[in-house]
Each structure stands twice: as C-alpha cells, then as structure tokens.
C-alpha cells in the first residue's frame, strides 16, 4: 500500500502532462524549408491547440497525408484570393505581406475551382513560395485538419521567443 501511495504523485504528473499535450500546447518541429526565412528547418515551436479561431497571417500546423505541415493562413472563409504581379489581393483589395521575401507567381482561387473560399476552409501558403507544398497545389485546407497556431519558438535559442 505504501508503494502505491508513493506512485500517486507521479501518476498525476503523467496524466497532467498528457492532457496538456493533447488539448492545450505541444512542441512541433519544422520539417523542410517552406517557411524560410520566418522559420527554418529544425526549429522547435510551441503549438497552441485550444485556440481554433484562425486569423490571416497566423502560422498553423496542419495534417496532410500523414505529415504535419507548418504554413501561414492567407485566405479565410468567404474571401477571394489572387496573386498578381507578386501582390496579394483579397476580395480585390491589395494586402501587404511584410514577412515575405520571395516572389509569388500569379495565382487565382479559380485555378482550384472556387470563386470564394467555402465555410470551414482556409487558404494557406509557406513563406518560401518557391519551395512550399501549400494550398496552391494541394487545395483549400479543411479547418478540422488544422491542429492549432504556432505561438512561440523554443529552439534555436538565439531565436527564442514569440513568433512575429
């Protein structure tokens, strides 16, 4: 009986950690160059799982074909999206992308067969537009495949902190 009493605090700690990682916050690793120069291959981030109110320019993790992809939300439900002459237009209004250093080839949502993004879907892209598997190629992303928002970089330590 004494042995079981000694184990109770450890069991509670394990349960709390599992619940935190499952429902609240969990670490994720960037795999590949698609988010360069904002995020780099091997960066370790904290993913906030409980807030699913995704906004434009949020960095999210989504499930795709058994992998986890890190991308930036560009288009929200009900919006039209177009890239023309390296400029983003949402609902025909020019939108500045201050984080972007790569050029973006011309693209229209019509290329995916949509006039507007349907409810429950998002348009996501990588910041490294020349090297990103994103909505331009795999289509719109269902909200239920998005695991959460990236809120913090843990590693490398020289870049430790909130992600802008």
Coordinates of N, CA and C in Angstrom, one line a residue:
X1 N 0.8 -1.2 0.0 CA 0.0 0.0 0.0 C 0.9 1.3 0.0
X2 N 2.0 1.2 0.8 CA 2.9 2.4 0.8 C 3.5 2.7 -0.6
X3 N 3.8 1.6 -1.3 CA 4.3 1.7 -2.6 C 3.3 2.4 -3.6
X4 N 2.1 2.1 -3.5 CA 1.0 2.8 -4.3 C 0.9 4.2 -4.0
X5 N 0.9 4.6 -2.7 CA 0.8 6.0 -2.2 C 2.0 6.8 -2.8
X6 N 3.2 6.2 -2.9 CA 4.3 6.9 -3.4 C 4.2 7.1 -4.9
X7 N 3.5 6.3 -5.6 CA 3.3 6.4 -7.0 C 2.3 7.4 -7.5
X8 N 1.3 7.7 -6.6 CA 0.2 8.6 -6.9 C 0.7 9.9 -7.5
X9 N 1.6 10.6 -6.8 CA 2.0 11.9 -7.4 C 2.6 11.8 -8.8
X10 N 3.3 10.8 -9.1 CA 3.9 10.6 -10.4 C 2.9 10.3 -11.4
X11 N 1.9 9.5 -11.1 CA 0.8 9.2 -12.0 C 0.0 10.5 -12.3
X12 N -0.2 11.3 -11.3 CA -0.9 12.6 -11.5 C -0.1 13.5 -12.5
X13 N 1.2 13.5 -12.3 CA 2.0 14.3 -13.1 C 1.9 13.8 -14.6
X14 N 2.0 12.5 -14.8 CA 1.9 12.0 -16.1 C 0.6 12.3 -16.8
X15 N -0.5 12.2 -16.0 CA -1.8 12.5 -16.5 C -1.9 13.9 -16.9
X16 N -1.4 14.8 -16.1 CA -1.5 16.3 -16.4 C -0.7 16.6 -17.7
X17 N 0.5 16.0 -17.8 CA 1.4 16.3 -19.0 C 0.7 15.7 -20.2
X18 N 0.1 14.6 -20.2 CA -0.6 14.0 -21.3 C -1.8 14.9 -21.7
X19 N -2.6 15.3 -20.7 CA -3.7 16.2 -21.0 C -3.2 17.6 -21.6
X20 N -2.2 18.1 -21.1 CA -1.6 19.4 -21.6 C -1.2 19.2 -23.1
X21 N -0.5 18.2 -23.4 CA 0.0 18.0 -24.7 C -1.1 17.6 -25.7
X22 N -2.2 17.0 -25.2 CA -3.3 16.6 -26.1 C -4.2 17.8 -26.4
X23 N -4.5 18.6 -25.4 CA -5.5 19.6 -25.6 C -5.1 21.1 -25.5
X24 N -3.9 21.4 -24.9 CA -3.5 22.7 -24.7 C -2.4 23.2 -25.5
X25 N -1.2 22.6 -25.3 CA 0.0 23.1 -26.0 C 1.0 21.9 -26.2
X26 N 1.7 21.9 -27.3 CA 2.6 20.8 -27.6 C 3.7 21.3 -28.5
X27 N 4.9 20.7 -28.3 CA 6.0 21.1 -29.2 C 5.9 20.5 -30.6
X28 N 6.3 21.2 -31.6 CA 6.4 20.7 -33.0 C 7.7 21.2 -33.6
X29 N 8.2 20.4 -34.6 CA 9.4 20.7 -35.3 C 9.1 21.1 -36.7
X30 N 9.8 22.1 -37.2 CA 9.7 22.5 -38.6 C 10.5 21.5 -39.4
X31 N 9.8 21.0 -40.5 CA 10.5 20.0 -41.3 C 10.5 20.5 -42.7
X32 N 11.6 21.0 -43.2 CA 11.8 21.5 -44.5 C 11.9 23.0 -44.6
X33 N 12.1 23.5 -45.8 CA 12.4 25.0 -46.0 C 11.2 25.8 -46.4
X34 N 10.0 25.3 -46.3 CA 8.8 26.0 -46.8 C 8.5 27.3 -46.1
X35 N 8.9 27.5 -44.9 CA 8.6 28.7 -44.1 C 9.8 29.6 -44.0
X36 N 11.0 29.3 -44.7 CA 12.1 30.2 -44.7 C 11.7 31.6 -45.1
X37 N 12.0 32.6 -44.7 CA 13.0 32.9 -43.7 C 12.4 33.2 -42.3
X38 N 11.1 33.0 -42.2 CA 10.4 33.2 -40.9 C 10.8 32.1 -39.9
X39 N 10.7 30.9 -40.4 CA 11.0 29.7 -39.6 C 12.0 28.8 -40.5
X40 N 12.9 28.1 -39.8 CA 13.8 27.3 -40.5 C 13.7 25.8 -40.2
X41 N 14.2 25.0 -41.1 CA 14.2 23.5 -40.9 C 14.8 23.2 -39.5
X42 N 14.1 22.4 -38.7 CA 14.7 22.0 -37.4 C 14.2 22.9 -36.3
X43 N 13.7 24.1 -36.5 CA 13.2 24.9 -35.4 C 12.1 24.2 -34.6
X44 N 12.2 24.4 -33.3 CA 11.2 23.7 -32.4 C 10.3 24.8 -31.9
X45 N 9.0 24.6 -32.1 CA 7.9 25.6 -31.8 C 6.9 25.1 -30.8
X46 N 6.2 26.0 -30.2 CA 5.1 25.6 -29.4 C 3.8 25.8 -30.1
X47 N 3.0 24.8 -30.2 CA 1.7 24.9 -30.9 C 0.6 25.0 -29.9
X48 N -0.2 26.0 -30.0 CA -1.4 26.3 -29.1 C -2.6 25.6 -29.8
X49 N -3.1 24.5 -29.1 CA -4.1 23.7 -29.7 C -5.5 24.1 -29.4
X50 N -5.7 24.9 -28.4 CA -7.1 25.2 -27.9 C -7.7 26.4 -28.7
X51 N -6.9 27.2 -29.3 CA -7.5 28.4 -30.0 C -7.6 28.1 -31.5
X52 N -8.8 27.8 -31.9 CA -9.0 27.5 -33.3 C -9.7 28.6 -34.1
X53 N -9.6 29.8 -33.6 CA -10.1 31.0 -34.3 C -8.9 31.5 -35.2
X54 N -8.8 30.9 -36.3 CA -7.6 31.2 -37.2 C -7.9 32.6 -37.9
X55 N -6.8 33.4 -37.9 CA -6.9 34.7 -38.5 C -5.8 34.8 -39.6
X56 N -6.0 35.8 -40.5 CA -5.0 36.0 -41.5 C -3.6 36.2 -40.9
X57 N -2.6 35.5 -41.5 CA -1.2 35.6 -41.2 C -0.8 34.7 -40.0
X58 N -1.8 34.1 -39.3 CA -1.4 33.1 -38.3 C -0.6 32.0 -38.9
X59 N 0.4 31.5 -38.2 CA 1.2 30.4 -38.6 C 0.5 29.2 -37.9
X60 N 0.2 28.1 -38.7 CA -0.6 27.0 -38.2 C 0.2 25.7 -38.6
X61 N -0.2 24.6 -37.9 CA 0.2 23.3 -38.2 C -1.0 22.5 -38.7
X62 N -0.9 21.9 -39.8 CA -2.0 21.1 -40.3 C -1.5 19.7 -40.7
X63 N -2.5 18.8 -40.7 CA -2.2 17.4 -41.1 C -2.5 17.2 -42.6
X64 N -1.5 16.6 -43.3 CA -1.7 16.4 -44.7 C -0.9 15.1 -45.0
X65 N -1.7 14.1 -45.5 CA -1.1 12.8 -45.9 C -0.2 12.2 -44.9
X66 N -0.6 12.2 -43.6 CA 0.3 11.6 -42.5 C 1.4 12.5 -42.0
X67 N 1.6 13.7 -42.7 CA 2.6 14.6 -42.2 C 2.0 15.8 -41.5
X68 N 2.8 16.5 -40.8 CA 2.4 17.8 -40.2 C 3.2 18.9 -41.0
X69 N 2.4 19.8 -41.6 CA 2.9 20.9 -42.3 C 2.7 22.2 -41.6
X70 N 3.7 23.1 -41.6 CA 3.7 24.4 -41.0 C 3.5 25.4 -42.1
X71 N 2.4 26.2 -42.0 CA 2.0 27.1 -43.1 C 1.5 28.4 -42.5
X72 N 1.3 29.4 -43.4 CA 0.7 30.7 -42.9 C -0.7 30.8 -43.5
X73 N -1.7 31.2 -42.7 CA -3.0 31.4 -43.2 C -3.1 32.7 -44.0
X74 N -3.6 32.6 -45.2 CA -3.7 33.8 -46.1 C -5.1 34.1 -46.3
X75 N -5.9 33.1 -46.7 CA -7.3 33.3 -47.0 C -8.3 32.7 -46.0
X76 N -9.3 33.4 -45.7 CA -10.3 33.0 -44.7 C -11.6 32.6 -45.4
X77 N -12.5 31.9 -44.8 CA -13.8 31.5 -45.4 C -14.5 32.8 -45.9
X78 N -15.1 32.6 -47.1 CA -15.9 33.7 -47.7 C -15.1 34.7 -48.5
X79 N -13.7 34.6 -48.6 CA -12.9 35.5 -49.3 C -12.5 35.0 -50.7
X80 N -12.1 35.9 -51.5 CA -11.5 35.6 -52.8 C -10.0 35.9 -52.7
X81 N -9.2 35.1 -53.4 CA -7.7 35.2 -53.3 C -7.2 35.3 -54.7
X82 N -6.2 36.2 -54.8 CA -5.5 36.3 -56.1 C -4.1 36.9 -55.9
X83 N -3.1 36.3 -56.5 CA -1.8 36.8 -56.5 C -1.6 37.3 -58.0
X84 N -1.2 38.6 -58.1 CA -1.0 39.1 -59.4 C 0.2 40.1 -59.4
X85 N 1.2 39.8 -60.2 CA 2.4 40.7 -60.2 C 3.1 40.7 -58.8
X86 N 3.1 39.6 -58.2 CA 3.8 39.4 -56.9 C 3.0 40.2 -55.8
X87 N 1.8 40.4 -55.9 CA 1.0 41.2 -55.0 C -0.3 40.3 -54.6
X88 N -0.6 40.3 -53.3 CA -1.7 39.6 -52.8 C -3.0 40.5 -52.8
X89 N -4.0 40.0 -53.4 CA -5.3 40.6 -53.4 C -6.3 39.7 -52.7
X90 N -7.0 40.3 -51.7 CA -8.1 39.6 -51.0 C -9.3 40.4 -51.2
X91 N -10.4 39.8 -51.8 CA -11.6 40.5 -52.1 C -11.3 41.7 -53.0
X92 N -10.3 41.6 -53.9 CA -9.9 42.7 -54.8 C -9.2 43.8 -54.1
X93 N -8.8 43.7 -52.9 CA -8.0 44.7 -52.2 C -6.6 44.3 -52.0
X94 N -5.7 45.2 -52.3 CA -4.2 44.9 -52.1 C -3.9 44.7 -50.7
X95 N -3.2 43.6 -50.3 CA -2.8 43.3 -49.0 C -1.3 43.2 -48.9
X96 N -0.7 43.8 -48.0 CA 0.8 43.8 -47.8 C 1.1 42.5 -47.0
X97 N 2.2 41.9 -47.4 CA 2.7 40.7 -46.7 C 4.2 41.1 -46.2
X98 N 4.3 41.7 -45.0 CA 5.6 42.2 -44.6 C 6.7 41.1 -44.3
X99 N 6.3 39.9 -44.1 CA 7.2 38.8 -43.8 C 7.8 38.2 -45.1
X100 N 7.2 38.5 -46.2 CA 7.5 37.8 -47.5 C 8.8 38.4 -48.1
X101 N 9.7 37.5 -48.5 CA 10.9 37.9 -49.2 C 11.0 37.3 -50.6
X102 N 10.3 36.2 -50.8 CA 10.2 35.5 -52.1 C 9.1 36.1 -52.9
X103 N 9.3 35.9 -54.2 CA 8.2 36.3 -55.2 C 7.2 35.2 -55.2
X104 N 6.0 35.6 -55.5 CA 4.9 34.7 -55.6 C 4.3 34.7 -57.0
X105 N 4.3 33.6 -57.7 CA 3.8 33.5 -59.0 C 2.3 33.9 -59.0
X106 N 1.8 34.3 -60.2 CA 0.4 34.7 -60.3 C -0.4 33.4 -60.0
X107 N -1.5 33.6 -59.3 CA -2.4 32.6 -58.8 C -3.8 33.1 -58.6
X108 N -4.8 32.3 -58.9 CA -6.2 32.7 -58.6 C -6.9 31.5 -58.0
X109 N -7.8 31.8 -57.1 CA -8.6 30.8 -56.4 C -9.4 30.0 -57.5
X110 N -9.7 30.6 -58.6 CA -10.4 30.0 -59.7 C -9.6 28.8 -60.2
X111 N -8.3 28.8 -60.1 CA -7.4 27.7 -60.5 C -7.8 26.4 -59.7
X112 N -8.3 26.6 -58.5 CA -8.7 25.4 -57.7 C -10.2 25.1 -57.9
X113 N -10.9 25.9 -58.7 CA -12.3 25.7 -59.0 C -13.2 26.4 -58.1
X114 N -12.8 27.4 -57.4 CA -13.6 28.2 -56.5 C -13.7 29.7 -56.8
X115 N -14.8 30.3 -56.5 CA -14.9 31.7 -56.6 C -14.5 32.3 -55.3
X116 N -15.0 31.7 -54.2 CA -14.7 32.1 -52.8 C -14.3 30.9 -52.0
X117 N -13.6 31.2 -50.9 CA -13.3 30.1 -50.0 C -14.5 29.7 -49.3
X118 N -14.9 28.4 -49.3 CA -16.1 28.0 -48.6 C -16.0 28.0 -47.1
X119 N -17.1 28.0 -46.4 CA -17.1 27.9 -44.9 C -16.3 26.6 -44.5
X120 N -15.5 26.8 -43.5 CA -14.8 25.7 -42.9 C -13.5 25.4 -43.6
X121 N -13.1 26.2 -44.6 CA -11.8 26.0 -45.3 C -11.0 27.3 -45.2
X122 N -9.6 27.0 -45.5 CA -8.7 28.1 -45.4 C -7.7 28.0 -46.6
X123 N -7.1 29.1 -47.0 CA -6.0 29.1 -48.0 C -4.7 29.4 -47.2
X124 N -3.8 28.4 -47.3 CA -2.5 28.5 -46.6 C -1.4 28.4 -47.5
X125 N -0.3 29.1 -47.2 CA 0.9 29.0 -48.1 C 2.2 29.1 -47.1
X126 N 3.3 28.6 -47.7 CA 4.6 28.8 -47.0 C 5.2 30.1 -47.3
X127 N 6.0 30.7 -46.5 CA 6.6 31.9 -46.7 C 7.7 31.8 -47.8
X128 N 8.3 30.6 -48.0 CA 9.2 30.4 -49.1 C 8.4 29.8 -50.3
X129 N 7.8 30.8 -51.0 CA 6.8 30.4 -52.0 C 7.4 29.5 -53.1
X130 N 8.7 29.6 -53.4 CA 9.2 28.7 -54.5 C 9.4 27.3 -54.0
X131 N 9.3 27.0 -52.7 CA 9.6 25.7 -52.2 C 8.6 25.3 -51.1
X132 N 7.3 25.4 -51.5 CA 6.3 25.1 -50.5 C 5.1 24.3 -51.1
X133 N 4.8 23.2 -50.4 CA 3.6 22.4 -50.8 C 2.5 23.0 -50.0
X134 N 1.6 23.8 -50.7 CA 0.6 24.5 -49.9 C -0.7 24.5 -50.7
X135 N -1.6 25.4 -50.4 CA -3.0 25.4 -51.0 C -2.9 25.6 -52.5
X136 N -1.9 26.3 -53.0 CA -1.8 26.5 -54.5 C -1.7 25.1 -55.2
X137 N -1.2 24.1 -54.5 CA -1.0 22.8 -55.1 C -1.9 21.7 -54.5
X138 N -2.2 21.8 -53.2 CA -3.0 20.7 -52.5 C -4.4 21.1 -52.3
X139 N -4.8 22.3 -52.6 CA -6.1 22.8 -52.4 C -6.4 23.5 -51.1
X140 N -7.6 23.8 -50.9 CA -8.0 24.5 -49.6 C -7.9 23.5 -48.5
X141 N -7.7 24.1 -47.3 CA -7.4 23.2 -46.1 C -8.6 23.2 -45.2
X142 N -9.2 22.1 -44.9 CA -10.4 22.0 -44.0 C -9.9 22.4 -42.6
X143 N -10.7 23.1 -41.9 CA -10.4 23.6 -40.5 C -10.1 22.4 -39.6
X144 N -10.8 21.3 -39.8 CA -10.6 20.1 -38.9 C -9.3 19.4 -39.1
X145 N -8.5 19.8 -40.1 CA -7.1 19.2 -40.2 C -6.1 20.2 -39.7
X146 N -6.5 21.4 -39.2 CA -5.6 22.3 -38.6 C -5.5 22.1 -37.1
X147 N -4.3 21.8 -36.6 CA -4.1 21.4 -35.2 C -4.0 22.5 -34.3
X148 N -3.6 23.7 -34.8 CA -3.5 24.9 -33.9 C -2.6 25.9 -34.5
X149 N -2.3 26.9 -33.6 CA -1.5 28.1 -34.0 C -0.1 27.9 -33.4
X150 N 0.9 28.3 -34.2 CA 2.3 28.4 -33.6 C 2.4 29.7 -32.9
X151 N 2.8 29.7 -31.6 CA 2.9 30.9 -30.8 C 4.3 31.3 -30.3
X152 N 5.2 30.3 -30.3 CA 6.5 30.6 -29.7 C 7.5 29.7 -30.3
X153 N 8.7 30.2 -30.4 CA 9.9 29.4 -30.8 C 10.7 29.0 -29.6
X154 N 11.0 27.7 -29.4 CA 11.8 27.3 -28.3 C 13.3 27.1 -28.7
X155 N 13.5 26.7 -30.0 CA 14.8 26.4 -30.5 C 14.9 26.8 -31.9
X156 N 16.0 27.3 -32.4 CA 17.3 27.5 -31.7 C 17.2 28.7 -30.7
X157 N 18.0 28.6 -29.7 CA 17.9 29.5 -28.5 C 18.2 31.0 -29.0
X158 N 19.0 31.2 -30.0 CA 19.2 32.5 -30.5 C 18.0 33.2 -31.0
X159 N 17.0 32.4 -31.4 CA 15.7 33.0 -31.9 C 14.5 32.7 -30.9
X160 N 14.9 32.4 -29.7 CA 13.9 32.0 -28.7 C 12.9 33.2 -28.5
X161 N 11.6 32.9 -28.5 CA 10.6 33.9 -28.2 C 9.4 33.8 -29.1
X162 N 8.5 34.8 -29.0 CA 7.3 34.9 -29.7 C 7.6 35.1 -31.2
X163 N 6.8 34.4 -32.0 CA 6.9 34.5 -33.4 C 6.1 35.6 -34.0
X164 N 6.7 36.4 -34.9 CA 6.1 37.6 -35.4 C 5.5 37.2 -36.8

